[in-house]
Structure formats: C-alpha cells, structure tokens
Amino acid sequence: MAPSMEEEAPSKSRVTVVGSGNWGSVAAKLIASNTLTLPSFHDEVRMWVFEETLPSGEKLTDVINRTNENVKYLPGIKLGKNVIADPDLENAGRSMFLCFYGTDANMLVFVTPHQFMEGICKRLVGKIKGDVEAISLIKGMEVKMEGPCMISTLISQQLGLNCCVLMGANIANEIAVEKFSEATVGYRESREIAEKWVQLFSTPYFIVTAVQDVEGVELCGTLKNVVAIAAGFVDGLEMGNNTKAAIMRIGLREMKAFSKMLFSSVKDSTFFESCGVADLITTCLGGRNRKVADAFARNGGKRSFDELEAEMLQGQKLQGVSTAREVYEVLSHRGWLELFPLFATVHEICVGRLPPSAIVEHSERIPKLSLVEKST
Amino acid sequence: MAPSMEEEAPSKSRVTVVGSGNWGSVAAKLIASNTLTLPSFHDEVRMWVFEETLPSGEKLTDVINRTNENVKYLPGIKLGKNVIADPDLENAGRSMFLCFYGTDANMLVFVTPHQFMEGICKRLVGKIKGDVEAISLIKGMEVKMEGPCMISTLISQQLGLNCCVLMGANIANEIAVEKFSEATVGYRESREIAEKWVQLFSTPYFIVTAVQDVEGVELCGTLKNVVAIAAGFVDGLEMGNNTKAAIMRIGLREMKAFSKMLFSSVKDSTFFESCGVADLITTCLGGRNRKVADAFARNGGKRSFDELEAEMLQGQKLQGVSTAREVYEVLSHRGWLELFPLFATVHEICVGRLPPSAIVEHSERIPKLSLVEKST
C-alpha cells in the first residue's frame, strides 16, 4: 500500500530511528518534536523496536503505539503521537526504503546497543536504495589491535551510506524531562547534511553543534569511559577534588593524543565540544563506570570488576573495563604504553596487576606524555 | 651582617615567598622541599609574613620559626626547617636584594591576597636590584572596563621585573597533605626561567607544566570563578549532571573566547592545561563560589549574595560575584554582551535582574557564541 507520493512536496525527508532503548526513545522524542514543525521532513517518525512481550502479555510495540510511551525503557514520557513503533526491521526497511526512494530522502538514526549493529547491518544489506543518510548515536565501539572499529565506518562500509555521529553529555533520562543539555554532530564532508541533522535534533533545551571530525567525536564517546574508571578510583580512595580534576584532565589529554595518533584528521577543538570535555565531566561525576570503579577501589581491588558488576548493575556490563583492555592492546601492540600512563594504568588496575592507588602513584610517568603532544 | 658570599658557588638562586596565608604556606613547603636538593638554589626559603599577634600573645613569625608550622593558616603541616618567617617586608627585602645582588639571583614568589599587591609593590619600589625574577600565584585580578588589570603586569610595571604566573587546580589543603595535583606556569619569553620555576615547584605529587601564555593562564584563574557561580546555580536548581557539564563547557568556551578577544596571543591549548579545564572542574565541584551560588538558587534569589556571604563565609568575600560584575562592565562597554550570554546572565542573576533559572533559560542565546569562535 504505497502512499500517494505525488500529493506531497518532493525532497521531503523521512526519519527512521533504528533502536528503542532508553536513549533511542529520547532521540525519537526529540526528532518527532521537530518533524512536526520543519517543512522539509515528513511528520511521521518510524521507530524500529526489538519486539518483546511484556509481563501483561502485550507486545511492546502495541503498547508504545497505543499509549505513546515506551513503558519499558522510558516510562512516563510521551514520545509524540507521530512516533510509530514497528517491530520488523525489514518491514520498516521495506516501507521506507522501497516506497520512497526516488522522491524522498530517508534519514536513518542508529541507536542500538553496539553489539547488535553488525547483525542489523547484515539484515539491511542490499535493502537500502535511493538517497539515504545515516547517523550513529552508538557509544562504545570496539578498539581492536589494528585500530578502532568505528560504528560509523561499519555502517558506511556495510550499507554504503555516508554516516555522521552524534555524541555528547547526554544522560537520556535528564533530556527526556527536558533539562538543558548539548550534543555534538561529527560529519565527514557535507556540512549541509550535518546542518540537517542539527536541525532534526535541536530543541531549545538540546543544543547541537556540528564539527567536521567523525573520528574525534566518535572516539570521545568511547575513551571517556576509561577516564571515568580512573575518576572512580580517585573517588574510592577519597583523594579529593584536586586529584580528581587532575586525573580527568590527564585523561582528556590522553583521549586527545590517542585519537590524533590513530587519525591525523582529528582536531584539538573537538575536545572542547560537548562530546569531549562535557561528556567527560558528566561521566566522571555520575555514571556506572565511575560508580563501580569507586566500589572497586574501596574494596582495595579485592573484589573483581566481574563480581561488582554482577552485584551492582543487574547484568549490565561496564564498557570502561573492556575498552581499557582494548586500548591497552593497541598501546602494547604499537609500543605506545609509556606514552599513555593513565590508560595503561587503568587496565593494569582492572586486571589486578596494580593496586587502585597506582592511578596516582604512577603519576611521575605522566610528563612523558608531553612527547606525544609534540609529536601529534 | 652580610654572609660571606665568596664561599658559595656563584649564580645560586635565593627564594623569597611574599605572603604566608594558606596557599603561601603550601607554596613555601613545596619550594623548601626542593631547594634542599637542587644545587642551583640556596637551601633557605624566606617567607614574608604579615605579622599578627596570636591569642597566646606570641607573634605569628616567632611561632612559625619555633614550631616550623604556620599555626594560623596551615596548622598541622611542617613547612620544612629551611623556611624562615620574616615579619618585615623591607628587612626581608634588604637582606635579599641588597646583600646578594651581583652574585646571586633572587626569585620572588608573590602569593598574597590580590588587594594587598598594590601596597606591597609600592613598598618594594626602588629596593629591588640585581638579577631578580618574579612569579605570581595570586588568583583574581580585577577586570577593569579598559581591560583586565593583571597582577603579573602590575608586578612587571611597578618593580621592573619579568613576572611569570603559576595557576591550576590547587586546593591548598589537599596539596599540603601531598595529594596528587597539577599546576601550570605561564611565561612570557624565557623558557629557561620558566623551567627554573617548574623545577622549584615540582614534586612527585605536584606536577608543573610551563606554557608560553601569561595572560591565558592568569585569566583562567579569575574567570573560572564566574563559571563556578553558574555551576552553583545549576546545583541549587537540582538540574542534574548533564546540565552542569553543559554549563561548565559553555563557561570554558566563554573563558577562552573572552581571553582571546582581550589578548590575541592567548592560546587555545592553555585551556587544556591544569589552569584551564582542571581548575574549572575543581572550582565547580567544590569551592565557595559554587557553594554560595547553590544556596542563592535554593532561596530563589530572595536572599542576596551579601547576606549569604556574611552567613556562610565568616567575612570572606566571593570573587566570582565581583568578577562577574567587572566582566559585565567590559562586555557592556565593548558591545560584546550578546556574545557572552553565560557571563552576562551570571551577573544579571547576581544583582537580581534575572531569576536563577535564567542560567539555562537563556540558553537559546548560546549558539551566538559560535560567532566569537570564528572571529578569534
């Protein structure tokens, strides 16, 4: 049942949100508030939902479409009546990609847990046609020995799409209740496309800025979790705000140096954006990485991260601990361990090779990083 | 009674700390631990003390010299036996400046409350001879309508000395108990002199980095207090970590833009140093500016800063409130108000023209700052 396209103005964009967790639901809400007023977008925002049966016996998509709330992942918040939940990725794909190519542009917002992305890309391969743009809101790509496996790159390569990223100090529940916040869009070439994403996400309480630095923006979203582990150790050791600020600053410096050594295109200025310093602050003040690392240090490293995670996070895993291991492998593989004492020490503490207090005891190694800054 | 200079190696430096408050005493302790081991410095560190009579009837200098502790401003901490308290600025001046010029270099560390500096300079004019270098640890210079009145400039102009600055995330009591921390030395021309200051202050728990940017470093130490007021409002309004991080980031951006518009020599990279992002974090997490602004917002702006200061700070004044007023005057005078919505709004809230919630309600004005960034 193809809609009558001829009745609509040409070159309107249609937005689909792939993912419907806590952050995905908030993203759908932000976008849906804008598509209603922006003439260059269709009102309807389709949200792909990984279908679940609720304890009541109802399907999650049915409840979302009936109540206009994601009762499981964002209860109490109206998403906007123009958000339509769709349980079938390929159906959603078919309706979007097949019906509208030719006249309309499609904009795909990826906001799933990162481990699902490879499977989702496989299911979408060959089904995307026409003028389609993508953006990834997914934090925490993997850092493999040969370099980071960027989610934006995965999407670009697997689906043949240009892919921007949106990162920042974005605690979903705070944005859901419209508390003031910011975000950064990273784009590769087209400033015009970036501005379109900025338009789609911006609200008076959610300020979005675009920078031409996909890798820098995306790496910030991952590496900050390693620094949050370090900040948690400082909290657990009760070392005070001076030390915590110093560790956060050194962490930001290592984030910058590491990103620039991996991608020469990465810009210093990106780290002043919301994705950089602001997200780092948020993550080091609150956040589960900081919290579990705090508990780890208070226990003198005697209880493992696995044990504390199981007890404190109800089955969620800490990204910071696995990212620290992945970063350590890159540093070790490339002979950079000495240049990144904070990153290296976080991993060594996590695996029990060093005590939590090493996070500052190894500080005398820190000035060596000035070598990196000169070389980058 | 001039010492026998011939017996000592030439070109040894002698350090005098002008000031003996909380931070001055910690600075003397840091320096004194280094002069004992560095061959290019005389062991003795002379500390000028504004003389007071303690409740016991003893003079403060006598107690410091007897117990090796500044019992009033840094109780419980040994300063080092080579710290000698001297009550007479001009005597201290005479012994240093007259006896040693010709053979020895003198290094003067200024660390008094900023309102005393003009008087101190007047008393020292004409008394400083020979090879003398100065550094200012004084935060909170005044920002007059025609531009900031930098303490380092005051020292340079009044005393004819080259003057560096040392700023950073430096809560004196935390450094006193040797918790890990960092600082930034800003210098004008001579890298060699800067390195000498770095050597003099650095310890394994106190990491000092030099950058060629006196104005940038010194302005950070003042402007952060305005941002801390904004952060305090966010805390008082219970707006959460996202909003606080966003406000801190916007504040950092305005600090950078304002400094660069006043001094084209100011470098972006300075704001990544301890004096920039780290000091900002420390000040916005703890600190009295944040604390009183928090109380101000919780009272809905109904109790004035003067009243809250009197109640909460035992006679101390908030630098952030007066700096916000001074900055506002500059912005207003130069027609820059629109470009610095956060700085402007902080002042307008402080004087009761806007409610505390304006700190984020005026956020829609914030994107205009991108104009500044392009122009600087």
mmCIF file of N, CA and C in Angstrom, chain A residues 169-172 174-175 179-182 191 204-205 207 209 238-250 252-253 256 268-269 271-275 277-282 285-287 360 363-364 366-367 373-374, chain B residues 169-172 174-175 179-182 191 204-205 207 209 238-250 252-253 256 268-269 271-275 277-282 285-287 360 363-364 366-367 373-374:
data_model
loop_
_atom_site.group_PDB
_atom_site.id
_atom_site.type_symbol
_atom_site.label_atom_id
_atom_site.label_comp_id
_atom_site.label_asym_id
_atom_site.label_seq_id
_atom_site.Cartn_x
_atom_site.Cartn_y
_atom_site.Cartn_z
ATOM 1 N N ALA A 169 27.240 15.022 26.185
ATOM 2 C CA ALA A 169 26.878 14.788 27.581
ATOM 3 C C ALA A 169 25.381 14.547 27.630
ATOM 4 N N ASN A 170 24.980 13.296 27.364
ATOM 5 C CA ASN A 170 23.568 13.007 27.131
ATOM 6 C C ASN A 170 23.053 11.894 28.034
ATOM 7 N N ILE A 171 22.710 12.247 29.249
ATOM 8 C CA ILE A 171 22.045 11.290 30.120
ATOM 9 C C ILE A 171 20.579 11.296 29.689
ATOM 10 N N ALA A 172 20.144 10.169 29.126
ATOM 11 C CA ALA A 172 18.846 10.119 28.441
ATOM 12 C C ALA A 172 17.706 10.600 29.346
ATOM 13 N N GLU A 174 17.635 12.650 31.757
ATOM 14 C CA GLU A 174 17.621 14.097 32.004
ATOM 15 C C GLU A 174 17.092 14.850 30.786
ATOM 16 N N ILE A 175 17.471 14.373 29.590
ATOM 17 C CA ILE A 175 16.982 15.029 28.371
ATOM 18 C C ILE A 175 15.494 14.741 28.190
ATOM 19 N N LYS A 179 15.624 18.752 30.528
ATOM 20 C CA LYS A 179 16.666 19.542 31.186
ATOM 21 C C LYS A 179 17.676 19.975 30.130
ATOM 22 N N PHE A 180 18.237 21.144 30.325
ATOM 23 C CA PHE A 180 19.156 21.717 29.343
ATOM 24 C C PHE A 180 20.377 20.832 29.134
ATOM 25 N N SER A 181 20.708 20.587 27.869
ATOM 26 C CA SER A 181 21.853 19.750 27.545
ATOM 27 C C SER A 181 22.370 20.106 26.159
ATOM 28 N N GLU A 182 23.488 19.498 25.797
ATOM 29 C CA GLU A 182 24.119 19.772 24.498
ATOM 30 C C GLU A 182 24.577 18.476 23.849
ATOM 31 N N ARG A 191 28.790 19.568 4.965
ATOM 32 C CA ARG A 191 28.293 20.467 6.017
ATOM 33 C C ARG A 191 26.764 20.576 5.940
ATOM 34 N N PRO A 204 15.053 23.911 22.093
ATOM 35 C CA PRO A 204 15.583 24.973 22.960
ATOM 36 C C PRO A 204 16.375 24.422 24.151
ATOM 37 N N TYR A 205 16.086 23.197 24.568
ATOM 38 C CA TYR A 205 16.811 22.621 25.707
ATOM 39 C C TYR A 205 17.881 21.622 25.277
ATOM 40 N N ILE A 207 20.969 21.638 22.643
ATOM 41 C CA ILE A 207 21.720 22.469 21.695
ATOM 42 C C ILE A 207 22.741 21.580 20.972
ATOM 43 N N THR A 209 25.721 21.098 18.019
ATOM 44 C CA THR A 209 26.740 21.787 17.224
ATOM 45 C C THR A 209 27.411 20.764 16.313
ATOM 46 N N GLU A 238 39.195 8.375 48.070
ATOM 47 C CA GLU A 238 38.919 9.640 48.771
ATOM 48 C C GLU A 238 40.094 10.604 48.685
ATOM 49 N N MET A 239 40.553 10.834 47.471
ATOM 50 C CA MET A 239 41.720 11.687 47.274
ATOM 51 C C MET A 239 41.376 13.144 47.035
ATOM 52 N N GLY A 240 40.101 13.472 46.945
ATOM 53 C CA GLY A 240 39.727 14.887 46.848
ATOM 54 C C GLY A 240 39.574 15.391 45.425
ATOM 55 N N ASN A 241 39.033 16.611 45.338
ATOM 56 C CA ASN A 241 38.676 17.195 44.043
ATOM 57 C C ASN A 241 39.862 17.616 43.189
ATOM 58 N N ASN A 242 40.944 18.064 43.850
ATOM 59 C CA ASN A 242 42.150 18.430 43.110
ATOM 60 C C ASN A 242 42.658 17.263 42.284
ATOM 61 N N THR A 243 42.797 16.140 42.969
ATOM 62 C CA THR A 243 43.333 14.952 42.313
ATOM 63 C C THR A 243 42.378 14.469 41.235
ATOM 64 N N LYS A 244 41.095 14.493 41.543
ATOM 65 C CA LYS A 244 40.124 14.040 40.553
ATOM 66 C C LYS A 244 40.176 14.926 39.307
ATOM 67 N N ALA A 245 40.258 16.239 39.504
ATOM 68 C CA ALA A 245 40.339 17.152 38.363
ATOM 69 C C ALA A 245 41.616 16.897 37.561
ATOM 70 N N ALA A 246 42.712 16.635 38.262
ATOM 71 C CA ALA A 246 43.982 16.378 37.566
ATOM 72 C C ALA A 246 43.885 15.101 36.737
ATOM 73 N N ILE A 247 43.289 14.070 37.312
ATOM 74 C CA ILE A 247 43.162 12.783 36.601
ATOM 75 C C ILE A 247 42.221 12.951 35.398
ATOM 76 N N MET A 248 41.159 13.711 35.563
ATOM 77 C CA MET A 248 40.243 13.942 34.434
ATOM 78 C C MET A 248 40.951 14.716 33.311
ATOM 79 N N ARG A 249 41.759 15.685 33.702
ATOM 80 C CA ARG A 249 42.484 16.474 32.708
ATOM 81 C C ARG A 249 43.512 15.616 31.969
ATOM 82 N N ILE A 250 44.244 14.815 32.724
ATOM 83 C CA ILE A 250 45.240 13.935 32.092
ATOM 84 C C ILE A 250 44.518 12.940 31.184
ATOM 85 N N LEU A 252 41.667 13.459 29.610
ATOM 86 C CA LEU A 252 41.256 14.188 28.396
ATOM 87 C C LEU A 252 42.446 14.335 27.453
ATOM 88 N N ARG A 253 43.612 14.598 28.023
ATOM 89 C CA ARG A 253 44.820 14.750 27.214
ATOM 90 C C ARG A 253 45.175 13.443 26.508
ATOM 91 N N LYS A 256 42.787 12.813 23.653
ATOM 92 C CA LYS A 256 43.150 13.654 22.507
ATOM 93 C C LYS A 256 44.374 13.090 21.790
ATOM 94 N N ASP A 268 41.964 19.217 17.657
ATOM 95 C CA ASP A 268 42.002 19.593 19.075
ATOM 96 C C ASP A 268 40.677 20.197 19.530
ATOM 97 N N SER A 269 40.101 21.032 18.687
ATOM 98 C CA SER A 269 38.911 21.778 19.096
ATOM 99 C C SER A 269 37.726 20.864 19.420
ATOM 100 N N PHE A 271 37.663 18.421 21.293
ATOM 101 C CA PHE A 271 37.661 18.033 22.705
ATOM 102 C C PHE A 271 37.100 19.132 23.606
ATOM 103 N N PHE A 272 36.910 20.329 23.048
ATOM 104 C CA PHE A 272 36.210 21.403 23.771
ATOM 105 C C PHE A 272 34.695 21.315 23.571
ATOM 106 N N GLU A 273 34.248 20.434 22.677
ATOM 107 C CA GLU A 273 32.812 20.338 22.387
ATOM 108 C C GLU A 273 32.105 19.481 23.442
ATOM 109 N N SER A 274 30.801 19.398 23.319
ATOM 110 C CA SER A 274 30.028 18.610 24.282
ATOM 111 C C SER A 274 30.507 17.160 24.329
ATOM 112 N N CYS A 275 30.828 16.596 23.160
ATOM 113 C CA CYS A 275 31.296 15.204 23.100
ATOM 114 C C CYS A 275 32.602 15.012 23.863
ATOM 115 N N VAL A 277 34.886 17.546 26.521
ATOM 116 C CA VAL A 277 35.002 17.906 27.932
ATOM 117 C C VAL A 277 33.683 17.731 28.694
ATOM 118 N N ALA A 278 32.543 18.054 28.069
ATOM 119 C CA ALA A 278 31.279 17.988 28.817
ATOM 120 C C ALA A 278 30.871 16.547 29.091
ATOM 121 N N ASP A 279 30.989 15.683 28.068
ATOM 122 C CA ASP A 279 30.625 14.281 28.291
ATOM 123 C C ASP A 279 31.567 13.651 29.317
ATOM 124 N N LEU A 280 32.834 14.038 29.261
ATOM 125 C CA LEU A 280 33.797 13.532 30.244
ATOM 126 C C LEU A 280 33.380 13.934 31.660
ATOM 127 N N ILE A 281 32.999 15.194 31.821
ATOM 128 C CA ILE A 281 32.591 15.668 33.156
ATOM 129 C C ILE A 281 31.371 14.879 33.642
ATOM 130 N N THR A 282 30.333 14.793 32.806
ATOM 131 C CA THR A 282 29.124 14.057 33.190
ATOM 132 C C THR A 282 29.457 12.622 33.600
ATOM 133 N N LEU A 285 31.327 12.437 36.879
ATOM 134 C CA LEU A 285 30.554 12.827 38.064
ATOM 135 C C LEU A 285 29.556 11.738 38.430
ATOM 136 N N GLY A 286 28.834 11.241 37.419
ATOM 137 C CA GLY A 286 27.880 10.175 37.676
ATOM 138 C C GLY A 286 28.308 8.963 36.878
ATOM 139 N N GLY A 287 27.359 8.192 36.441
ATOM 140 C CA GLY A 287 27.690 7.105 35.511
ATOM 141 C C GLY A 287 28.143 5.830 36.195
ATOM 142 N N VAL A 360 47.440 7.244 40.877
ATOM 143 C CA VAL A 360 48.218 8.475 41.060
ATOM 144 C C VAL A 360 49.692 8.195 41.340
ATOM 145 N N SER A 363 51.954 8.654 38.618
ATOM 146 C CA SER A 363 51.869 9.991 38.036
ATOM 147 C C SER A 363 53.218 10.502 37.567
ATOM 148 N N GLU A 364 54.295 10.040 38.189
ATOM 149 C CA GLU A 364 55.612 10.545 37.752
ATOM 150 C C GLU A 364 55.905 10.157 36.312
ATOM 151 N N ILE A 366 53.699 10.593 34.051
ATOM 152 C CA ILE A 366 52.797 11.385 33.217
ATOM 153 C C ILE A 366 53.477 12.447 32.349
ATOM 154 N N PRO A 367 54.498 13.132 32.854
ATOM 155 C CA PRO A 367 55.098 14.157 31.993
ATOM 156 C C PRO A 367 55.581 13.630 30.639
ATOM 157 N N GLU A 373 52.314 15.040 22.737
ATOM 158 C CA GLU A 373 51.684 16.265 22.269
ATOM 159 C C GLU A 373 52.550 16.961 21.241
ATOM 160 N N LYS A 374 53.854 16.866 21.440
ATOM 161 C CA LYS A 374 54.727 17.496 20.456
ATOM 162 C C LYS A 374 54.696 16.742 19.132
ATOM 163 N N ALA B 169 44.626 23.686 39.369
ATOM 164 C CA ALA B 169 43.652 23.097 40.290
ATOM 165 C C ALA B 169 44.367 22.857 41.609
ATOM 166 N N ASN B 170 44.432 23.906 42.427
ATOM 167 C CA ASN B 170 45.300 23.860 43.598
ATOM 168 C C ASN B 170 44.547 24.195 44.876
ATOM 169 N N ILE B 171 43.865 23.218 45.436
ATOM 170 C CA ILE B 171 43.267 23.407 46.754
ATOM 171 C C ILE B 171 44.398 23.203 47.755
ATOM 172 N N ALA B 172 44.761 24.301 48.432
ATOM 173 C CA ALA B 172 45.982 24.299 49.247
ATOM 174 C C ALA B 172 46.021 23.147 50.254
ATOM 175 N N GLU B 174 44.711 20.259 50.190
ATOM 176 C CA GLU B 174 44.940 18.935 49.588
ATOM 177 C C GLU B 174 46.404 18.762 49.194
ATOM 178 N N ILE B 175 47.016 19.828 48.688
ATOM 179 C CA ILE B 175 48.434 19.741 48.316
ATOM 180 C C ILE B 175 49.293 19.653 49.573
ATOM 181 N N LYS B 179 48.494 15.242 48.383
ATOM 182 C CA LYS B 179 47.637 14.569 47.404
ATOM 183 C C LYS B 179 48.046 15.011 45.999
ATOM 184 N N PHE B 180 47.936 14.099 45.072
ATOM 185 C CA PHE B 180 48.382 14.361 43.704
ATOM 186 C C PHE B 180 47.648 15.545 43.093
ATOM 187 N N SER B 181 48.390 16.438 42.488
ATOM 188 C CA SER B 181 47.795 17.610 41.859
ATOM 189 C C SER B 181 48.722 18.135 40.764
ATOM 190 N N GLU B 182 48.226 19.127 40.035
ATOM 191 C CA GLU B 182 48.995 19.701 38.934
ATOM 192 C C GLU B 182 48.899 21.214 38.961
ATOM 193 N N ARG B 191 61.918 30.637 28.185
ATOM 194 C CA ARG B 191 61.622 29.240 28.533
ATOM 195 C C ARG B 191 62.532 28.774 29.667
ATOM 196 N N PRO B 204 56.947 14.890 43.260
ATOM 197 C CA PRO B 204 56.274 13.735 42.638
ATOM 198 C C PRO B 204 54.746 13.828 42.718
ATOM 199 N N TYR B 205 54.229 14.582 43.692
ATOM 200 C CA TYR B 205 52.767 14.689 43.810
ATOM 201 C C TYR B 205 52.246 16.030 43.270
ATOM 202 N N ILE B 207 52.689 18.166 39.853
ATOM 203 C CA ILE B 207 53.266 18.164 38.505
ATOM 204 C C ILE B 207 53.036 19.529 37.864
ATOM 205 N N THR B 209 53.653 22.206 34.634
ATOM 206 C CA THR B 209 53.928 22.311 33.200
ATOM 207 C C THR B 209 54.004 23.787 32.823
ATOM 208 N N GLU B 238 18.947 21.943 41.133
ATOM 209 C CA GLU B 238 18.896 20.472 41.002
ATOM 210 C C GLU B 238 18.591 20.047 39.565
ATOM 211 N N MET B 239 19.375 20.578 38.645
ATOM 212 C CA MET B 239 19.144 20.293 37.238
ATOM 213 C C MET B 239 19.945 19.107 36.714
ATOM 214 N N GLY B 240 20.794 18.530 37.540
ATOM 215 C CA GLY B 240 21.473 17.299 37.124
ATOM 216 C C GLY B 240 22.820 17.529 36.466
ATOM 217 N N ASN B 241 23.524 16.412 36.267
ATOM 218 C CA ASN B 241 24.912 16.457 35.800
ATOM 219 C C ASN B 241 25.069 16.849 34.342
ATOM 220 N N ASN B 242 24.088 16.486 33.513
ATOM 221 C CA ASN B 242 24.119 16.872 32.099
ATOM 222 C C ASN B 242 24.175 18.379 31.962
ATOM 223 N N THR B 243 23.227 19.022 32.640
ATOM 224 C CA THR B 243 23.125 20.477 32.552
ATOM 225 C C THR B 243 24.364 21.117 33.142
ATOM 226 N N LYS B 244 24.829 20.586 34.255
ATOM 227 C CA LYS B 244 26.011 21.171 34.892
ATOM 228 C C LYS B 244 27.218 21.067 33.965
ATOM 229 N N ALA B 245 27.385 19.901 33.341
ATOM 230 C CA ALA B 245 28.510 19.717 32.413
ATOM 231 C C ALA B 245 28.385 20.674 31.234
ATOM 232 N N ALA B 246 27.169 20.859 30.735
ATOM 233 C CA ALA B 246 26.963 21.770 29.598
ATOM 234 C C ALA B 246 27.316 23.200 29.995
ATOM 235 N N ILE B 247 26.872 23.610 31.176
ATOM 236 C CA ILE B 247 27.157 24.978 31.636
ATOM 237 C C ILE B 247 28.657 25.174 31.861
ATOM 238 N N MET B 248 29.323 24.160 32.404
ATOM 239 C CA MET B 248 30.771 24.254 32.607
ATOM 240 C C MET B 248 31.500 24.367 31.259
ATOM 241 N N ARG B 249 31.026 23.593 30.284
ATOM 242 C CA ARG B 249 31.651 23.620 28.963
ATOM 243 C C ARG B 249 31.436 24.977 28.285
ATOM 244 N N ILE B 250 30.220 25.486 28.367
ATOM 245 C CA ILE B 250 29.940 26.794 27.778
ATOM 246 C C ILE B 250 30.769 27.863 28.503
ATOM 247 N N LEU B 252 33.692 27.390 29.925
ATOM 248 C CA LEU B 252 35.080 27.257 29.460
ATOM 249 C C LEU B 252 35.234 27.937 28.102
ATOM 250 N N ARG B 253 34.227 27.766 27.261
ATOM 251 C CA ARG B 253 34.271 28.369 25.941
ATOM 252 C C ARG B 253 34.250 29.902 26.019
ATOM 253 N N LYS B 256 37.634 31.139 27.166
ATOM 254 C CA LYS B 256 38.596 31.091 26.058
ATOM 255 C C LYS B 256 38.346 32.258 25.092
ATOM 256 N N ASP B 268 44.652 28.500 22.519
ATOM 257 C CA ASP B 268 43.618 27.508 22.831
ATOM 258 C C ASP B 268 44.141 26.414 23.760
ATOM 259 N N SER B 269 45.361 25.969 23.497
ATOM 260 C CA SER B 269 45.897 24.813 24.233
ATOM 261 C C SER B 269 46.014 25.093 25.728
ATOM 262 N N PHE B 271 43.872 26.187 27.639
ATOM 263 C CA PHE B 271 42.640 25.810 28.341
ATOM 264 C C PHE B 271 42.535 24.306 28.585
ATOM 265 N N PHE B 272 43.423 23.539 27.965
ATOM 266 C CA PHE B 272 43.537 22.107 28.270
ATOM 267 C C PHE B 272 44.489 21.849 29.443
ATOM 268 N N GLU B 273 45.185 22.883 29.895
ATOM 269 C CA GLU B 273 46.153 22.700 30.977
ATOM 270 C C GLU B 273 45.454 22.691 32.335
ATOM 271 N N SER B 274 46.238 22.459 33.372
ATOM 272 C CA SER B 274 45.670 22.425 34.721
ATOM 273 C C SER B 274 44.963 23.738 35.057
ATOM 274 N N CYS B 275 45.544 24.866 34.638
ATOM 275 C CA CYS B 275 44.948 26.178 34.922
ATOM 276 C C CYS B 275 43.589 26.338 34.254
ATOM 277 N N VAL B 277 40.969 23.592 32.203
ATOM 278 C CA VAL B 277 39.886 22.644 32.452
ATOM 279 C C VAL B 277 39.940 22.041 33.863
ATOM 280 N N ALA B 278 41.144 21.760 34.380
ATOM 281 C CA ALA B 278 41.218 21.099 35.690
ATOM 282 C C ALA B 278 40.807 22.047 36.813
ATOM 283 N N ASP B 279 41.310 23.281 36.768
ATOM 284 C CA ASP B 279 40.937 24.231 37.809
ATOM 285 C C ASP B 279 39.438 24.521 37.741
ATOM 286 N N LEU B 280 38.918 24.585 36.530
ATOM 287 C CA LEU B 280 37.477 24.795 36.366
ATOM 288 C C LEU B 280 36.685 23.658 37.023
ATOM 289 N N ILE B 281 37.104 22.425 36.781
ATOM 290 C CA ILE B 281 36.402 21.271 37.366
ATOM 291 C C ILE B 281 36.451 21.343 38.899
ATOM 292 N N THR B 282 37.654 21.531 39.450
ATOM 293 C CA THR B 282 37.787 21.618 40.909
ATOM 294 C C THR B 282 36.882 22.698 41.491
ATOM 295 N N LEU B 285 33.215 21.794 41.298
ATOM 296 C CA LEU B 285 32.796 20.674 42.159
ATOM 297 C C LEU B 285 32.745 21.126 43.612
ATOM 298 N N GLY B 286 33.788 21.817 44.058
ATOM 299 C CA GLY B 286 33.807 22.310 45.433
ATOM 300 C C GLY B 286 33.867 23.821 45.387
ATOM 301 N N GLY B 287 34.505 24.417 46.338
ATOM 302 C CA GLY B 287 34.763 25.851 46.259
ATOM 303 C C GLY B 287 33.622 26.699 46.777
ATOM 304 N N VAL B 360 19.883 28.685 32.521
ATOM 305 C CA VAL B 360 19.648 27.802 31.377
ATOM 306 C C VAL B 360 18.554 28.316 30.448
ATOM 307 N N SER B 363 19.603 29.889 27.434
ATOM 308 C CA SER B 363 20.485 29.026 26.646
ATOM 309 C C SER B 363 20.299 29.225 25.153
ATOM 310 N N GLU B 364 19.104 29.615 24.730
ATOM 311 C CA GLU B 364 18.887 29.778 23.286
ATOM 312 C C GLU B 364 19.764 30.888 22.724
ATOM 313 N N ILE B 366 22.850 30.974 23.438
ATOM 314 C CA ILE B 366 24.219 30.470 23.470
ATOM 315 C C ILE B 366 24.848 30.208 22.095
ATOM 316 N N PRO B 367 24.086 29.696 21.135
ATOM 317 C CA PRO B 367 24.739 29.419 19.854
ATOM 318 C C PRO B 367 25.411 30.637 19.224
ATOM 319 N N GLU B 373 33.831 32.413 18.203
ATOM 320 C CA GLU B 373 34.883 31.449 17.943
ATOM 321 C C GLU B 373 35.422 31.607 16.529
ATOM 322 N N LYS B 374 34.533 31.947 15.624
ATOM 323 C CA LYS B 374 35.021 32.134 14.259
ATOM 324 C C LYS B 374 35.884 33.388 14.150
#
